[in-house]
Coordinates of C-alpha atoms in Angstrom, one line a residue:
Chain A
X163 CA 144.5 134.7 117.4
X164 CA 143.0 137.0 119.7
X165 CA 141.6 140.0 118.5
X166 CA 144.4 142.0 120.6
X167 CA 147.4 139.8 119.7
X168 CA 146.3 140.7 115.8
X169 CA 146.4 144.7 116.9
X170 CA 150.0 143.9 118.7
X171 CA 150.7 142.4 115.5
X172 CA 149.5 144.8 113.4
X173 CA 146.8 142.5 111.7
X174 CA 144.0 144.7 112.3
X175 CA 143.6 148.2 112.9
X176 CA 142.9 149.4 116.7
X177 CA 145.0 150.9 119.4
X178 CA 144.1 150.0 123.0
X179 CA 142.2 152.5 125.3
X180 CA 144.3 154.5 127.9
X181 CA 147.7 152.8 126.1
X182 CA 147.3 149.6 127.2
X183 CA 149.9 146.9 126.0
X184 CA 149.9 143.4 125.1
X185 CA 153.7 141.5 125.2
X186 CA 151.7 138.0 124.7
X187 CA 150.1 136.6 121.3
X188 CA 147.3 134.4 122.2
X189 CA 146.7 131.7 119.8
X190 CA 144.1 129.5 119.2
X191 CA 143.7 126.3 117.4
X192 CA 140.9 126.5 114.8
X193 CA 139.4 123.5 113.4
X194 CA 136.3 123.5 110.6
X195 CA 134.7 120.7 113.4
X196 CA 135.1 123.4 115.9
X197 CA 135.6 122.9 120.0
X198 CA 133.9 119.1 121.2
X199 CA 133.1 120.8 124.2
X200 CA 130.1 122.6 125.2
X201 CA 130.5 125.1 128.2
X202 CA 127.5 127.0 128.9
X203 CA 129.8 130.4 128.9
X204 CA 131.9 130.1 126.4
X205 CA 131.6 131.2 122.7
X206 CA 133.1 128.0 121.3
X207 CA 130.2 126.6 122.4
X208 CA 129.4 123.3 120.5
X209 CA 125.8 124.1 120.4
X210 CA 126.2 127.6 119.2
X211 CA 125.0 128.8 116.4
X212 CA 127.8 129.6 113.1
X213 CA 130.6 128.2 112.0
X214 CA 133.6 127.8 114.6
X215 CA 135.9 130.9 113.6
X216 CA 133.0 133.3 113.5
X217 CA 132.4 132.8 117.3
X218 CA 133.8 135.0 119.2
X219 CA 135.0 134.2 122.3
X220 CA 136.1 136.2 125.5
X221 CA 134.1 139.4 123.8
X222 CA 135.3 139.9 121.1
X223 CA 136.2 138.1 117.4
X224 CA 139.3 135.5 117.1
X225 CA 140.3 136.5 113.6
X226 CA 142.3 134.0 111.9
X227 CA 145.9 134.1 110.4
X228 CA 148.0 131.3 109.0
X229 CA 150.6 130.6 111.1
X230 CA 153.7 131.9 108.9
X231 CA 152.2 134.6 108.7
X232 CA 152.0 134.9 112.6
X233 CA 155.5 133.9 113.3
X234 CA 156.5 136.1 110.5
X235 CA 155.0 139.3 112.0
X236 CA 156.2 138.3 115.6
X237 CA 159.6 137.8 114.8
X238 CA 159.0 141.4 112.8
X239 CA 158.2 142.5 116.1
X240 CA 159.8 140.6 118.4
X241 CA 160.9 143.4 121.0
X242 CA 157.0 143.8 121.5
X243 CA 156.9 140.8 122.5
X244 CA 157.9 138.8 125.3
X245 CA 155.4 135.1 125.1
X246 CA 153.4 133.0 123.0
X247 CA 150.2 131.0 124.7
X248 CA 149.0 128.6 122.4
X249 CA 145.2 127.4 123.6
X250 CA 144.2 124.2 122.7
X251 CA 140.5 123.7 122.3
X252 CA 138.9 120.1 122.8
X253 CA 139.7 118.0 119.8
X254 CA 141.0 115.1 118.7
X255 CA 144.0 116.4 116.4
X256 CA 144.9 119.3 118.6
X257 CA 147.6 117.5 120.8
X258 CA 149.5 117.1 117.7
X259 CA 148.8 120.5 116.3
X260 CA 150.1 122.0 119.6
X261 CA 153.3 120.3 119.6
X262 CA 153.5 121.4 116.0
X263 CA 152.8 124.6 116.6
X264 CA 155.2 125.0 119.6
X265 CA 158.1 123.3 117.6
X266 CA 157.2 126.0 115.1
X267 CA 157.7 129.2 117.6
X268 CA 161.4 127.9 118.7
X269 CA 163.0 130.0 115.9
X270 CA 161.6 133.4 117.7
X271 CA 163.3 132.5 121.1
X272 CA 160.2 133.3 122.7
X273 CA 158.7 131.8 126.1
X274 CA 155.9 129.6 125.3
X275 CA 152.8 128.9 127.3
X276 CA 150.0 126.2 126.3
X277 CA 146.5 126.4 127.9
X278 CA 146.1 123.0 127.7
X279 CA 142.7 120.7 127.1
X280 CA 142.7 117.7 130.0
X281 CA 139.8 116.1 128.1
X282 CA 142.6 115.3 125.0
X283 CA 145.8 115.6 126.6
X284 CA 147.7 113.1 129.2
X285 CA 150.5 113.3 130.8
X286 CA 153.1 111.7 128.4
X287 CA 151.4 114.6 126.0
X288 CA 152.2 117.1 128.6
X289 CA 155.8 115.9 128.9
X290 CA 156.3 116.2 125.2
X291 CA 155.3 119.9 125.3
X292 CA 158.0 120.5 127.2
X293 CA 160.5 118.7 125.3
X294 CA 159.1 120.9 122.5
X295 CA 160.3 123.8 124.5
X296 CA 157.0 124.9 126.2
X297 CA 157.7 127.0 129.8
X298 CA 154.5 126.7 131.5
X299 CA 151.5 124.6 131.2
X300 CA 148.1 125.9 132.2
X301 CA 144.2 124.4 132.9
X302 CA 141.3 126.3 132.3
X303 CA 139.3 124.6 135.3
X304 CA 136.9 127.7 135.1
X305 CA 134.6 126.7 137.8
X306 CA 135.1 126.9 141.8
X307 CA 133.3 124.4 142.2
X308 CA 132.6 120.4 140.8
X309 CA 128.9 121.0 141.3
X310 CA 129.2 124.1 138.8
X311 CA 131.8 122.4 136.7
X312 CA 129.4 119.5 136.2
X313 CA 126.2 122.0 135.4
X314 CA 128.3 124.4 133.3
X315 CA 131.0 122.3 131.7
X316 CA 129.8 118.1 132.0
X317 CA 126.5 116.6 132.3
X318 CA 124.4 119.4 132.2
X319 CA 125.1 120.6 129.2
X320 CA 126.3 116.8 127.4
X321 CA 129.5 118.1 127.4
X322 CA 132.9 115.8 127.4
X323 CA 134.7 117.6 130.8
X324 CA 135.7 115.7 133.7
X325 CA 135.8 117.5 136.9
X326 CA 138.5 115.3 138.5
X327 CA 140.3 115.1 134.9
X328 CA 140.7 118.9 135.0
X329 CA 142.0 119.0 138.7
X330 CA 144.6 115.7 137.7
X331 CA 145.7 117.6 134.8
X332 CA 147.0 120.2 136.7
X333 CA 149.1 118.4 138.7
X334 CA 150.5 116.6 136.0
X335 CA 151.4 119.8 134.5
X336 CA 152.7 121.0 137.8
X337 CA 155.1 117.9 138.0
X338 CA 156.1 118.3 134.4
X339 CA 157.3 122.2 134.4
X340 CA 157.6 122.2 138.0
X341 CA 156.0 124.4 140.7
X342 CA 155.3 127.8 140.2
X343 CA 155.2 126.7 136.2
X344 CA 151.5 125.5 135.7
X345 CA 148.5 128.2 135.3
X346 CA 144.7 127.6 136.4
X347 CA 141.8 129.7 135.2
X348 CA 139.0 130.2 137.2
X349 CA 136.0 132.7 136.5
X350 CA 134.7 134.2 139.4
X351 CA 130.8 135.1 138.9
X352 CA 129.6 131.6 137.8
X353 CA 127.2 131.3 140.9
X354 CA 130.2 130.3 143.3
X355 CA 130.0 131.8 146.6
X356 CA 133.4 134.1 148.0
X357 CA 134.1 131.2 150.5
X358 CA 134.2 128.6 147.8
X359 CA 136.1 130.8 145.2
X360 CA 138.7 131.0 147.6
X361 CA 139.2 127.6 148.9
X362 CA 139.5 126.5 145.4
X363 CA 142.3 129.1 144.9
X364 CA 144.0 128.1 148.1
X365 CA 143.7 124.1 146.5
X366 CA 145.8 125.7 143.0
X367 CA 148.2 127.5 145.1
X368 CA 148.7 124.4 147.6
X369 CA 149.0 122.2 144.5
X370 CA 152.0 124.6 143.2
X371 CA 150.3 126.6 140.0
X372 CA 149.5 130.1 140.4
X373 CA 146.0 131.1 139.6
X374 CA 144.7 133.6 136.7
X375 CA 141.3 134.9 137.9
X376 CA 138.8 135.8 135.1
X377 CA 135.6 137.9 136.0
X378 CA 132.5 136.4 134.1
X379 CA 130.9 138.1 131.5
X380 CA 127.9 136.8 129.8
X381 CA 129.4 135.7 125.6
X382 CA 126.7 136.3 123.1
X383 CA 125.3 133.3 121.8
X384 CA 126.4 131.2 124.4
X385 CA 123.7 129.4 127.2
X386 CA 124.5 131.8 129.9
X387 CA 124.4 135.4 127.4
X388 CA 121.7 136.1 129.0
X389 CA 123.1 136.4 132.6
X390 CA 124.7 139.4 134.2
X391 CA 128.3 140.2 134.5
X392 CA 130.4 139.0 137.8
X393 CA 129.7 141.3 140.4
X394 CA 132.4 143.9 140.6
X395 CA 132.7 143.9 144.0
X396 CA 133.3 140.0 144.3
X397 CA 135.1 139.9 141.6
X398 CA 137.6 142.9 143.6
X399 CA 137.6 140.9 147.1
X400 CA 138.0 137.7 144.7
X401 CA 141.4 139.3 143.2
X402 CA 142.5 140.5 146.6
X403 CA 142.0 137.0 148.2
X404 CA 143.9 135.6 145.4
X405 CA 146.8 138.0 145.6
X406 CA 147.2 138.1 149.6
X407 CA 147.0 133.7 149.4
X408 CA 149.3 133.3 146.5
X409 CA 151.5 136.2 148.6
X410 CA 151.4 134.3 151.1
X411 CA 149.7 136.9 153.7
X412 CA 147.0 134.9 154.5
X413 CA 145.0 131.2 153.6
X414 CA 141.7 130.5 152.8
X415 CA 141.0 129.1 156.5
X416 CA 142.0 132.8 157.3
X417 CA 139.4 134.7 155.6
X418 CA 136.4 135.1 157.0
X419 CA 132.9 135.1 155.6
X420 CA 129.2 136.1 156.2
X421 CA 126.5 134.1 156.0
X422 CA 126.6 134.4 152.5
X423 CA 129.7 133.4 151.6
X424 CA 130.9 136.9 151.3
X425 CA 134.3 137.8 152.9
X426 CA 134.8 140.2 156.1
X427 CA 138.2 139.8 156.6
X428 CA 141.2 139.1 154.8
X429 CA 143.0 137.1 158.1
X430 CA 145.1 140.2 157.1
X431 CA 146.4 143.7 159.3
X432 CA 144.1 146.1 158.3
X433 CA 147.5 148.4 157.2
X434 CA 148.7 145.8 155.4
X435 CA 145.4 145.1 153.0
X436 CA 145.7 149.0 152.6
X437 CA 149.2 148.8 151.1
X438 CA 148.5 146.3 148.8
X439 CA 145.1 147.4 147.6
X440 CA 147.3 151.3 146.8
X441 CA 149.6 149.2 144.8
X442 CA 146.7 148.4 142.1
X443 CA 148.6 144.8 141.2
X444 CA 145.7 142.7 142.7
X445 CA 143.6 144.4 139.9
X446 CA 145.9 144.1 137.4
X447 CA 145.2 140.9 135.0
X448 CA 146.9 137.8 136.6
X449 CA 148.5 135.7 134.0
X450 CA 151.7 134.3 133.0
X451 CA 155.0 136.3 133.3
X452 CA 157.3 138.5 130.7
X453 CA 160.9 138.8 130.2
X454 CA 161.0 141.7 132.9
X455 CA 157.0 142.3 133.5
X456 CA 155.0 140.5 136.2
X457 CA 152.3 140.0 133.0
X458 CA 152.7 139.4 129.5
X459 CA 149.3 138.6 129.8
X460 CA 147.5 141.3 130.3
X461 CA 144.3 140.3 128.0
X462 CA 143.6 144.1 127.8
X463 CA 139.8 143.9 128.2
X464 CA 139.7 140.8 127.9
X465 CA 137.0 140.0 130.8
X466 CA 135.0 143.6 130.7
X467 CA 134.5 146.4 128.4
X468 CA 137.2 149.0 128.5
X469 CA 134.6 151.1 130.0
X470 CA 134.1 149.0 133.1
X471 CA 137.5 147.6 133.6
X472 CA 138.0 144.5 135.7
X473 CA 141.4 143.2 135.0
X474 CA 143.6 146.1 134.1
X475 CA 146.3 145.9 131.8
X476 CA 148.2 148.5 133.4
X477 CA 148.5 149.7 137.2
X478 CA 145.8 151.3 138.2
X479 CA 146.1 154.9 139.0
X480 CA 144.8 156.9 141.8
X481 CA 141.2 157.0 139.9
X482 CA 141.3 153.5 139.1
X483 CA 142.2 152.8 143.3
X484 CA 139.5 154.9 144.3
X485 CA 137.0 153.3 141.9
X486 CA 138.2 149.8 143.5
X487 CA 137.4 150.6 147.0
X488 CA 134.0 151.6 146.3
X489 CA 133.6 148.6 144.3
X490 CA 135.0 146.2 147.1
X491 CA 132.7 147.9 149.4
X492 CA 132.9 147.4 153.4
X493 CA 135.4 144.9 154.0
Chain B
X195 CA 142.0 165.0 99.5
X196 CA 144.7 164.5 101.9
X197 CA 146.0 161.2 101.6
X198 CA 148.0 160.3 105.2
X199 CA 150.1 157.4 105.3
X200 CA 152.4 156.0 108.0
X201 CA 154.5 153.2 106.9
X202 CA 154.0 150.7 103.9
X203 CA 150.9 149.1 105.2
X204 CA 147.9 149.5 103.3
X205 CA 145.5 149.4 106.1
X206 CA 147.8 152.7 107.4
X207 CA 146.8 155.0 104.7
X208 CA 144.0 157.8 105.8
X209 CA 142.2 159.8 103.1
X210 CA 141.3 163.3 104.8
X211 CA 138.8 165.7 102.5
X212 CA 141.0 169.1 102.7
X213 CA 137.3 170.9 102.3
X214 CA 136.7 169.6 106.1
X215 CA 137.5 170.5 109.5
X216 CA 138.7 168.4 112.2
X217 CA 139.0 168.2 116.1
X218 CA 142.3 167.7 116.5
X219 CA 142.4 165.3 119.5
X220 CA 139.0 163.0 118.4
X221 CA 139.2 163.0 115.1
X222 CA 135.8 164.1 114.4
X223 CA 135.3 165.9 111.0
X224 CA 133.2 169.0 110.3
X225 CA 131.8 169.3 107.1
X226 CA 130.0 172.9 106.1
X227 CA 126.4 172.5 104.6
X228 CA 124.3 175.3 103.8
X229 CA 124.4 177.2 107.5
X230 CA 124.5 174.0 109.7
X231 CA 127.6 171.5 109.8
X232 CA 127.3 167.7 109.4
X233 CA 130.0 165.9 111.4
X234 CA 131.4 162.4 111.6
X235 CA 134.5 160.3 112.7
X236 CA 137.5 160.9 110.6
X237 CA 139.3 158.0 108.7
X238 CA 142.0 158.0 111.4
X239 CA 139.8 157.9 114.3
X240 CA 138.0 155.2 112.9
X241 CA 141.1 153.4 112.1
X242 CA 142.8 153.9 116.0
X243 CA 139.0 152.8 117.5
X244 CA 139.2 149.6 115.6
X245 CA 135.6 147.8 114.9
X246 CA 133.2 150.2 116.7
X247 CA 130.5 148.3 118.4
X248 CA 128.8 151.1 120.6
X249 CA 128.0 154.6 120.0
X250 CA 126.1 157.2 121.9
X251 CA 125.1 160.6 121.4
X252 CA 123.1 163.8 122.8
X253 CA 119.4 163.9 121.3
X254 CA 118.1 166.4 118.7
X255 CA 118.1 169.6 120.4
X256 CA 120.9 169.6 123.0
X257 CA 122.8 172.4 122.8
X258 CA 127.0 171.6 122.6
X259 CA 130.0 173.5 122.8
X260 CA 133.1 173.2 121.1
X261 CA 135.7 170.7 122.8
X262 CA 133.0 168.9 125.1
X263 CA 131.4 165.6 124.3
X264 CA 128.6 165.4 121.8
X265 CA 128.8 161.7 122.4
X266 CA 131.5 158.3 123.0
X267 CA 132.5 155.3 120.5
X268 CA 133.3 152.2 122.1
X269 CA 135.1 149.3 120.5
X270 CA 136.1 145.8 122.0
X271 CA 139.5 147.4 123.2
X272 CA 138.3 150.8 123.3
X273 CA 136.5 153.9 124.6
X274 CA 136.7 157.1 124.1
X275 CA 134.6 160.5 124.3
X276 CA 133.9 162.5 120.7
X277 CA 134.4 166.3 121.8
X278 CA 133.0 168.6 118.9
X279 CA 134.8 170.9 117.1
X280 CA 132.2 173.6 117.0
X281 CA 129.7 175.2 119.0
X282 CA 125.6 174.6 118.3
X283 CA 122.4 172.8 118.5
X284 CA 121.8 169.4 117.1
X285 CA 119.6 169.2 114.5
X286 CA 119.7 165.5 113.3
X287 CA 121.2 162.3 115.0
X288 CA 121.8 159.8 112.4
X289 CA 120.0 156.9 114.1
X290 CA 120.8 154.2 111.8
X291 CA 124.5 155.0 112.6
X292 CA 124.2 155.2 116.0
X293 CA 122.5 151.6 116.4
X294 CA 124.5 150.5 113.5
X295 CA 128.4 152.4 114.4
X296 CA 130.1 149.7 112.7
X297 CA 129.0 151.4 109.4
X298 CA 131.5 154.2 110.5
X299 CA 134.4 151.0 110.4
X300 CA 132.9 150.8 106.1
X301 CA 132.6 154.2 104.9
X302 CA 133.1 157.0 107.6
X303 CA 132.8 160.2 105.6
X304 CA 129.3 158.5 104.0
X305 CA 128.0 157.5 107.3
X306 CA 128.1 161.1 109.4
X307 CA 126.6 160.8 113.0
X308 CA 125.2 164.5 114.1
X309 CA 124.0 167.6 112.1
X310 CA 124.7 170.7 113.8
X311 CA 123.3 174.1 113.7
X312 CA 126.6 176.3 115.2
X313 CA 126.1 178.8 117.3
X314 CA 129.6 181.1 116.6
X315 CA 131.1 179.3 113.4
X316 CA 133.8 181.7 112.6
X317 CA 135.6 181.9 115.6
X318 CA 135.2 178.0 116.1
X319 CA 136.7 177.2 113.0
X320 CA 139.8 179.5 113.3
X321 CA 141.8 176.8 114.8
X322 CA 140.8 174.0 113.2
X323 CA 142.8 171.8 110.7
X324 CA 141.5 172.4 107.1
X325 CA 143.0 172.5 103.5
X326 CA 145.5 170.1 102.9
X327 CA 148.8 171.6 104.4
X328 CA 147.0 172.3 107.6
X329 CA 145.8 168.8 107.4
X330 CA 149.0 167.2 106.8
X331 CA 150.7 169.7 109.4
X332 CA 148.4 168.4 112.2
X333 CA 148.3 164.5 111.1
X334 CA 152.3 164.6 111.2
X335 CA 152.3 166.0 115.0
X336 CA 149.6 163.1 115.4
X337 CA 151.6 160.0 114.1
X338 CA 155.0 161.1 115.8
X339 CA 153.2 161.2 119.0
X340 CA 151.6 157.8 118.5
X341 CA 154.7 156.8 117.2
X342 CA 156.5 158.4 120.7
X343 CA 154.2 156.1 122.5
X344 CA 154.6 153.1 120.7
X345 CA 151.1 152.9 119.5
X346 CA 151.4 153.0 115.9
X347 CA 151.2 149.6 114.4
X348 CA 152.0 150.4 110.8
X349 CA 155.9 149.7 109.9

């Protein structure tokens, strides 16, 4: 599990900077074989040096628990929490371990999320995930764009990942727990430009899944460690776009751009923008929902160190605001 | 020795030498050493910073006053100043600690991270925790409000 969801748990010691909360356990399947796939920023990396549950991934160690012992101390705790997200990684048995898994976590009446691997799953798969109780279904497609996905994710580094698999997966999962119930993950800062990052967000939110933007931050070990983070900037105009499209307050063909790719205008009244950006939730992580929060989510520092926060786990406050605007720069 | 616990956990169980001081809100212990006054992370700061994987400090010479920053600990999920409990010069920066700050997560009354030369020790001290009642006085005030904010992990 993640290294936060043990510290909600009270598996390792730790308490979040500033108070931050976590109401969902991330859990990951772990296999001696490891992850088939190979993506060049991700610390499951195939390639990768060490065994598979010594990686760390997204920052920071995944220690490992058996999973009594995980349902045990959830149901211990079950007022902390409000979901369970169960990531599949790509290999042959994990189909079959999911559905396990998620019959497993019915006794704790908790909602249940699966990141899903398109590579292994299809959609009779999918459809059995929900029999077995799972709410929402979600695809890491990571990459804005097929030309990155192919460098990052397929051919260019041998790995197993369709393009076209990723993007028919998500409407599968869209059709199976219905619109508004499928996730996508896409990392902004893999060399995308801000047009492309958004049209791909307008084609998850026309396709009826609600998008959970990560910012890129180079994983030790993996191919691209030695790049730098995700611009902050982007990554703020990047979370903006993504709140004011899936809001419905404006569409991709809306935005404007530079020559670069970079966006000038929202498509939105300048008042407006201000409104929402003095609200802090376009900052806040996007993920998948609570009992009564808009996150469960929150992946406290998940996608930067707590000392250069990109997705907050908690509203930002008039600091954090002020910090944002000179990050988005000029808009 | 002070031994703070919170719950039935094991990993929730602090030793805290009654012959040190502390700074009450970063958990920074003060150890007296022949004039000058070694200093470190106490058990409970550790603990609350989880696996520390960055540490930073002022160099040998900087002059620091009590209840400022001497230097920051930063862990995957957090970050956080460490303000010192004295007044002084410092005299030594343990280097290996600094470049190695998980060795504060494995023994963190071994591994101390500045040695200080104070500049008004008496009247610094007066309102520090030390000997064990004062120790156990302040930790108790420290857990409920943890516990108050639901960030005590430990039942």
């Amino acid at each position: 599990m993640s290294l936060a969801a043990a510290m909600t748990l009270g598996l390792r010691p730790g308490i979040f900077y500033r108070g931050a909360k976590l109401c969902c356990i991330n859990l990951l399947l772990t296999y001696q074989g490891g992850c088939a796939g190979n993506c060049a920023y991700c610390g499951l990396q195939r390639q990768r040096q060490g065994d598979f549950n010594q990686k760390s991934f997204i920052r920071v160690e995944w220690p490992t628990f058996p999973l009594d012992e995980i349902i045990a101390r959830s149901a211990d705790r079950t007022a902390a929490i409000d979901r369970i997200c169960i990531s599949m990684v790509t290999h042959g048995r994990a189909v079959d371990d999911t559905l396990a898994v998620a019959e497993s976590l019915k006794p704790l009446e908790k909602f249940v999320s699966v990141l899903m691997a398109p590579t292994v799953i299809d959609k009779e798969a999918i459809g059995g995930l929900k029999d077995a109780g799972v709410e929402i279904g979600s695809v890491a497609i990571d990459a804005a764009t097929e030309e990155l996905f192919a460098k990052f994710r397929g051919q260019g580094v041998k790995g197993p990942h369709k393009w076209e698999r990723y993007w028919q997966c998500l409407g599968e999962a869209v059709e199976v727990f219905g619109r508004g119930k499928a996730g996508c993950h896409l990392i902004v800062g893999l060399g995308e430009n801000e047009a492309e990052m958004a049209g791909t967000i307008q084609r998850v939110v026309d396709l009826g899944a609600n998008v959970h933007l990560f910012s890129f931050y180079p994983e030790e070990g993996s191919a691209l460690a030695g790049r730098s983070p995700c611009d902050a900037g982007q990554f703020r105009r990047m979370q903006l776009a993504s709140y004011l499209i899936q809001q419905g307050f404006t569409s991709a063909d809306r935005i404007s751009f530079d020559g670069s790719g970079r966006v000038t205008d929202f498509g939105v009244a300048g008042e407006e923008v201000a409104i929402v950006i003095e609200s802090g939730i376009p900052f806040m992580t996007s993920g998948c929902p609570g009992k009564d929060k808009l996150v469960a989510c929150t992946r406290p520092f998940g996608d930067g160190p707590p000392g250069d926060i990109r997705s907050y786990p908690f509203t930002p406050n008039m600091e954090d605001i002020a910090k944002i605007r000179l990050e988005m720069g000029d808009i | 020795m002070a031994l703070i616990t919170a719950g039935s956990k094991d990993d929730c169980k602090w030793d805290m030498p009654d012959d040190f001081y502390y700074h009450k809100k970063d958990h920074v212990w003060a150890k007296l050493e022949d004039g000058l006054v070694r200093m470190g992370l106490d058990a409970f700061g550790q603990w609350a910073a989880g696996d520390l994987a960055q540490m930073r400090t002022f160099p040998v010479g900087r002059a620091i006053r009590k209840d400022h920053a001497f230097g920051n600990i930063e862990s995957g999920k957090f970050i956080g100043p460490m303000r010192s409990p004295i007044s002084g010069t410092i005299k030594e920066v343990n280097t290996d600690v600094v470049t190695n700050p998980a060795k504060v997560n494995e023994d963190n009354y071994g591994n101390w991270i500045v040695l200080v030369e104070p500049s008004d020790l008496e009247a610094d001290l007066a309102d520090l925790p030390h000997g064990e009642d004062g120790i156990r006085a302040w930790m108790e005030e420290e857990l409920n409000s943890f516990k108050e904010k639901d960030l005590l992990n430990c039942d």
